[in-house]
C-alpha atoms as a PDB file:
ATOM      1  CA  MET A   1       0.715  -0.353  -0.594  1.00  0.00           C
ATOM      2  CA  ALA A   2       2.831   2.631  -0.178  1.00  0.00           C
ATOM      3  CA  SER A   3       1.591   3.656  -3.505  1.00  0.00           C
ATOM      4  CA  TYR A   4      -1.329   4.792  -1.671  1.00  0.00           C
ATOM      5  CA  ARG A   5       0.686   6.387   1.117  1.00  0.00           C
ATOM      6  CA  GLY A   6       1.112  10.352   1.223  1.00  0.00           C
ATOM      7  CA  HIS A   7       4.721  11.855   2.434  1.00  0.00           C
ATOM      8  CA  GLY A   8       6.168  14.300   4.943  1.00  0.00           C
ATOM      9  CA  ASP A   9       5.022  15.370   7.873  1.00  0.00           C
ATOM     10  CA  ASP A  10       2.116  17.480   6.565  1.00  0.00           C
ATOM     11  CA  PRO A  11      -1.129  16.822   7.738  1.00  0.00           C
ATOM     12  CA  LYS A  12      -3.380  14.070   5.437  1.00  0.00           C
ATOM     13  CA  VAL A  13      -6.827  12.949   4.686  1.00  0.00           C
ATOM     14  CA  GLY A  14      -8.184   9.310   3.411  1.00  0.00           C
ATOM     15  CA  ILE A  15      -9.379   5.670   5.074  1.00  0.00           C
ATOM     16  CA  PHE A  16      -7.562   3.248   6.585  1.00  0.00           C
ATOM     17  CA  TRP A  17      -8.794  -0.512   8.479  1.00  0.00           C
ATOM     18  CA  TYR A  18      -7.992  -1.378  11.889  1.00  0.00           C
ATOM     19  CA  ASN A  19      -6.360  -4.959  12.597  1.00  0.00           C
ATOM     20  CA  THR A  20      -7.100  -5.855  16.563  1.00  0.00           C
ATOM     21  CA  THR A  21      -5.304  -8.682  16.321  1.00  0.00           C
ATOM     22  CA  GLU A  22      -1.982  -6.876  15.256  1.00  0.00           C
ATOM     23  CA  LYS A  23      -2.547  -3.405  17.247  1.00  0.00           C
ATOM     24  CA  ASP A  24      -2.005  -1.303  13.611  1.00  0.00           C
ATOM     25  CA  ILE A  25      -3.398  -0.004  11.099  1.00  0.00           C
ATOM     26  CA  PHE A  26      -3.150  -1.165   7.422  1.00  0.00           C
ATOM     27  CA  GLY A  27      -4.412  -0.132   3.728  1.00  0.00           C
ATOM     28  CA  ILE A  28      -3.930   3.350   4.118  1.00  0.00           C
ATOM     29  CA  VAL A  29      -4.505   5.822   1.960  1.00  0.00           C
ATOM     30  CA  SER A  30      -3.523   8.465   2.752  1.00  0.00           C
ATOM     31  CA  LEU A  31      -3.741  12.601   0.567  1.00  0.00           C
ATOM     32  CA  PRO A  32      -1.739  15.282   1.869  1.00  0.00           C
ATOM     33  CA  LEU A  33      -3.710  18.424   2.219  1.00  0.00           C
ATOM     34  CA  LEU A  34      -1.622  20.578   0.522  1.00  0.00           C
ATOM     35  CA  ILE A  35      -3.129  19.059  -2.746  1.00  0.00           C
ATOM     36  CA  PHE A  36      -7.470  20.261  -2.395  1.00  0.00           C
ATOM     37  CA  THR A  37      -7.383  23.609  -4.261  1.00  0.00           C
ATOM     38  CA  ARG A  38     -11.302  22.993  -3.338  1.00  0.00           C
ATOM     39  CA  ALA A  39     -13.951  20.780  -1.219  1.00  0.00           C
ATOM     40  CA  ASN A  40     -17.334  19.910  -1.635  1.00  0.00           C
ATOM     41  CA  ALA A  41     -20.069  21.952  -1.357  1.00  0.00           C
ATOM     42  CA  LYS A  42     -20.901  21.346   2.577  1.00  0.00           C
ATOM     43  CA  GLY A  43     -16.630  22.708   2.748  1.00  0.00           C
ATOM     44  CA  TRP A  44     -15.027  18.739   3.317  1.00  0.00           C
ATOM     45  CA  VAL A  45     -11.837  17.235   1.500  1.00  0.00           C
ATOM     46  CA  SER A  46     -10.997  13.457   1.956  1.00  0.00           C
ATOM     47  CA  CYS A  47      -9.506  11.637  -1.223  1.00  0.00           C
ATOM     48  CA  SER A  48     -11.887  10.135  -3.348  1.00  0.00           C
ATOM     49  CA  GLU A  49     -10.919   6.020  -3.181  1.00  0.00           C
ATOM     50  CA  THR A  50     -13.891   4.204  -1.374  1.00  0.00           C
ATOM     51  CA  HIS A  51     -12.725   1.409   0.912  1.00  0.00           C
ATOM     52  CA  GLU A  52     -14.842  -1.441  -0.608  1.00  0.00           C
ATOM     53  CA  GLU A  53     -12.997  -0.318  -4.018  1.00  0.00           C
ATOM     54  CA  VAL A  54      -9.073  -0.008  -2.438  1.00  0.00           C
ATOM     55  CA  TRP A  55     -10.572  -3.585  -0.857  1.00  0.00           C
ATOM     56  CA  TRP A  56     -11.219  -4.925  -4.037  1.00  0.00           C
ATOM     57  CA  TRP A  57      -7.797  -3.825  -5.726  1.00  0.00           C
ATOM     58  CA  GLU A  58      -5.594  -5.275  -2.815  1.00  0.00           C
ATOM     59  CA  CYS A  59      -7.577  -8.589  -2.641  1.00  0.00           C
ATOM     60  CA  SER A  60      -6.401  -9.170  -6.304  1.00  0.00           C
ATOM     61  CA  ARG A  61      -3.367  -7.927  -5.495  1.00  0.00           C
ATOM     62  CA  GLN A  62      -2.589 -10.696  -3.375  1.00  0.00           C
ATOM     63  CA  ALA A  63      -4.542 -13.053  -5.858  1.00  0.00           C
ATOM     64  CA  ARG A  64      -1.838 -12.336  -8.346  1.00  0.00           C
ATOM     65  CA  ARG A  65       0.453 -13.077  -5.555  1.00  0.00           C
ATOM     66  CA  GLY A  66      -0.035 -16.508  -5.327  1.00  0.00           C
ATOM     67  CA  GLY A  67      -2.682 -16.140  -2.315  1.00  0.00           C
ATOM     68  CA  PHE A  68      -4.766 -15.168   0.279  1.00  0.00           C
ATOM     69  CA  ASP A  69      -2.515 -14.419   3.504  1.00  0.00           C
ATOM     70  CA  GLY A  70      -2.501 -10.646   4.069  1.00  0.00           C
ATOM     71  CA  PRO A  71      -4.724  -8.732   6.431  1.00  0.00           C
ATOM     72  CA  PHE A  72      -7.457  -8.694   2.840  1.00  0.00           C
ATOM     73  CA  ILE A  73      -9.786 -11.733   3.862  1.00  0.00           C
ATOM     74  CA  GLY A  74     -13.386 -11.341   3.753  1.00  0.00           C
ATOM     75  CA  PHE A  75     -15.619  -8.618   3.445  1.00  0.00           C
ATOM     76  CA  TYR A  76     -13.788  -4.652   3.423  1.00  0.00           C
ATOM     77  CA  ASP A  77     -16.588  -4.051   6.471  1.00  0.00           C
ATOM     78  CA  ASP A  78     -16.202  -7.188   8.848  1.00  0.00           C
ATOM     79  CA  TYR A  79     -13.472  -4.908  10.166  1.00  0.00           C
ATOM     80  CA  PRO A  80     -12.673  -1.571  11.566  1.00  0.00           C
ATOM     81  CA  ARG A  81     -12.089   0.830   9.444  1.00  0.00           C
ATOM     82  CA  GLY A  82     -13.378   5.137   9.136  1.00  0.00           C
ATOM     83  CA  ARG A  83     -12.103   7.914   6.479  1.00  0.00           C
ATOM     84  CA  VAL A  84      -9.897  10.997   7.875  1.00  0.00           C
ATOM     85  CA  PHE A  85     -11.419  13.820   6.173  1.00  0.00           C
ATOM     86  CA  TYR A  86     -11.072  18.153   6.228  1.00  0.00           C
ATOM     87  CA  HIS A  87     -12.965  20.989   6.408  1.00  0.00           C
ATOM     88  CA  MET A  88     -11.698  23.509   4.968  1.00  0.00           C
ATOM     89  CA  GLU A  89     -13.680  26.645   5.948  1.00  0.00           C
ATOM     90  CA  GLU A  90     -13.413  25.342   9.905  1.00  0.00           C
ATOM     91  CA  ASP A  91      -9.847  24.227   9.374  1.00  0.00           C
ATOM     92  CA  ARG A  92     -10.588  21.185  11.338  1.00  0.00           C
ATOM     93  CA  TYR A  93     -10.028  17.659  10.911  1.00  0.00           C
ATOM     94  CA  VAL A  94     -12.846  14.422  11.782  1.00  0.00           C
ATOM     95  CA  VAL A  95     -11.890  11.336  12.265  1.00  0.00           C
ATOM     96  CA  ALA A  96     -15.173   9.085  11.138  1.00  0.00           C
ATOM     97  CA  VAL A  97     -15.634   5.200  13.055  1.00  0.00           C
ATOM     98  CA  GLY A  98     -17.445   3.547  14.046  1.00  0.00           C
ATOM     99  CA  LYS A  99     -18.561   2.167  17.928  1.00  0.00           C
ATOM    100  CA  TRP A 100     -15.057   0.021  17.617  1.00  0.00           C
ATOM    101  CA  ILE A 101     -13.099   2.946  18.316  1.00  0.00           C
ATOM    102  CA  GLU A 102     -14.193   2.720  22.315  1.00  0.00           C
ATOM    103  CA  GLU A 103     -13.454  -0.436  22.479  1.00  0.00           C
ATOM    104  CA  TYR A 104      -9.566   0.301  20.994  1.00  0.00           C
ATOM    105  CA  PRO A 105      -9.483   3.949  21.757  1.00  0.00           C
ATOM    106  CA  GLU A 106      -5.519   3.333  21.442  1.00  0.00           C
ATOM    107  CA  ALA A 107      -6.084   3.168  17.688  1.00  0.00           C
ATOM    108  CA  LYS A 108      -6.818   6.573  18.278  1.00  0.00           C
ATOM    109  CA  GLU A 109      -2.812   7.452  18.569  1.00  0.00           C
ATOM    110  CA  LEU A 110      -1.619   5.391  15.504  1.00  0.00           C
ATOM    111  CA  ILE A 111      -4.155   7.028  13.338  1.00  0.00           C
ATOM    112  CA  LEU A 112      -3.069  10.778  14.355  1.00  0.00           C
ATOM    113  CA  ALA A 113       0.211   9.621  13.803  1.00  0.00           C
ATOM    114  CA  GLU A 114       0.018   8.020  11.030  1.00  0.00           C
ATOM    115  CA  PHE A 115      -2.035  10.875   8.894  1.00  0.00           C
ATOM    116  CA  ASP A 116       0.168  13.621  10.793  1.00  0.00           C
ATOM    117  CA  LEU A 117      -2.860  15.217  11.846  1.00  0.00           C
ATOM    118  CA  PRO A 118      -2.932  17.934  14.929  1.00  0.00           C
ATOM    119  CA  ALA A 119      -4.779  16.052  17.943  1.00  0.00           C
ATOM    120  CA  ASP A 120      -6.165  19.886  18.913  1.00  0.00           C
ATOM    121  CA  LYS A 121      -7.928  20.091  15.831  1.00  0.00           C
ATOM    122  CA  THR A 122      -8.458  16.440  15.381  1.00  0.00           C
ATOM    123  CA  THR A 123     -11.834  14.939  16.818  1.00  0.00           C
ATOM    124  CA  PHE A 124     -12.596  11.579  16.495  1.00  0.00           C
ATOM    125  CA  GLU A 125     -16.836  11.595  15.567  1.00  0.00           C
ATOM    126  CA  TYR A 126     -19.554   8.128  15.163  1.00  0.00           C
ATOM    127  CA  ALA A 127     -21.803   7.448  12.149  1.00  0.00           C
ATOM    128  CA  ILE A 128     -22.925   4.559  12.275  1.00  0.00           C
ATOM    129  CA  HIS A 129     -21.568   4.066   8.262  1.00  0.00           C
ATOM    130  CA  TRP A 130     -18.274   2.926   9.698  1.00  0.00           C
ATOM    131  CA  ASP A 131     -18.940   0.540  12.372  1.00  0.00           C
ATOM    132  CA  ILE A 132     -18.330  -3.194  11.700  1.00  0.00           C
ATOM    133  CA  GLY A 133     -20.780  -5.065   9.602  1.00  0.00           C
ATOM    134  CA  GLN A 134     -22.275  -1.903   8.107  1.00  0.00           C
ATOM    135  CA  THR A 135     -22.529  -0.174   4.197  1.00  0.00           C
ATOM    136  CA  TRP A 136     -24.417   1.837   1.933  1.00  0.00           C
ATOM    137  CA  ARG A 137     -25.668  -1.705   0.365  1.00  0.00           C
END
């Protein structure tokens, strides 16, 4: 996934999953905030990739390498996941997550560090869509 990860210390937006066994985040897609020149109609920016798209792309990549021994097994919504947003007008970051974050609060520090988010401008907000097993389907 290195090709999807922004580099440097500038804040980033994007998506991720949390591995509850390894206590680490994976499947990271991060884009530096500096590349965005405008937001959507409500003032928000994030990467355009969806969890579903990245999951299936990674599943096919694993299969081409000879097996399903990586983290991308099953369905993308069976694992804790989230999305990092930035609101341009309000100059704040939101990490949208499911209730899983209550059981794994240690994930917050990993997410802040991976996306180089300023703790004083970042909130973790619950939305049912990000709960395990929830999807747009």
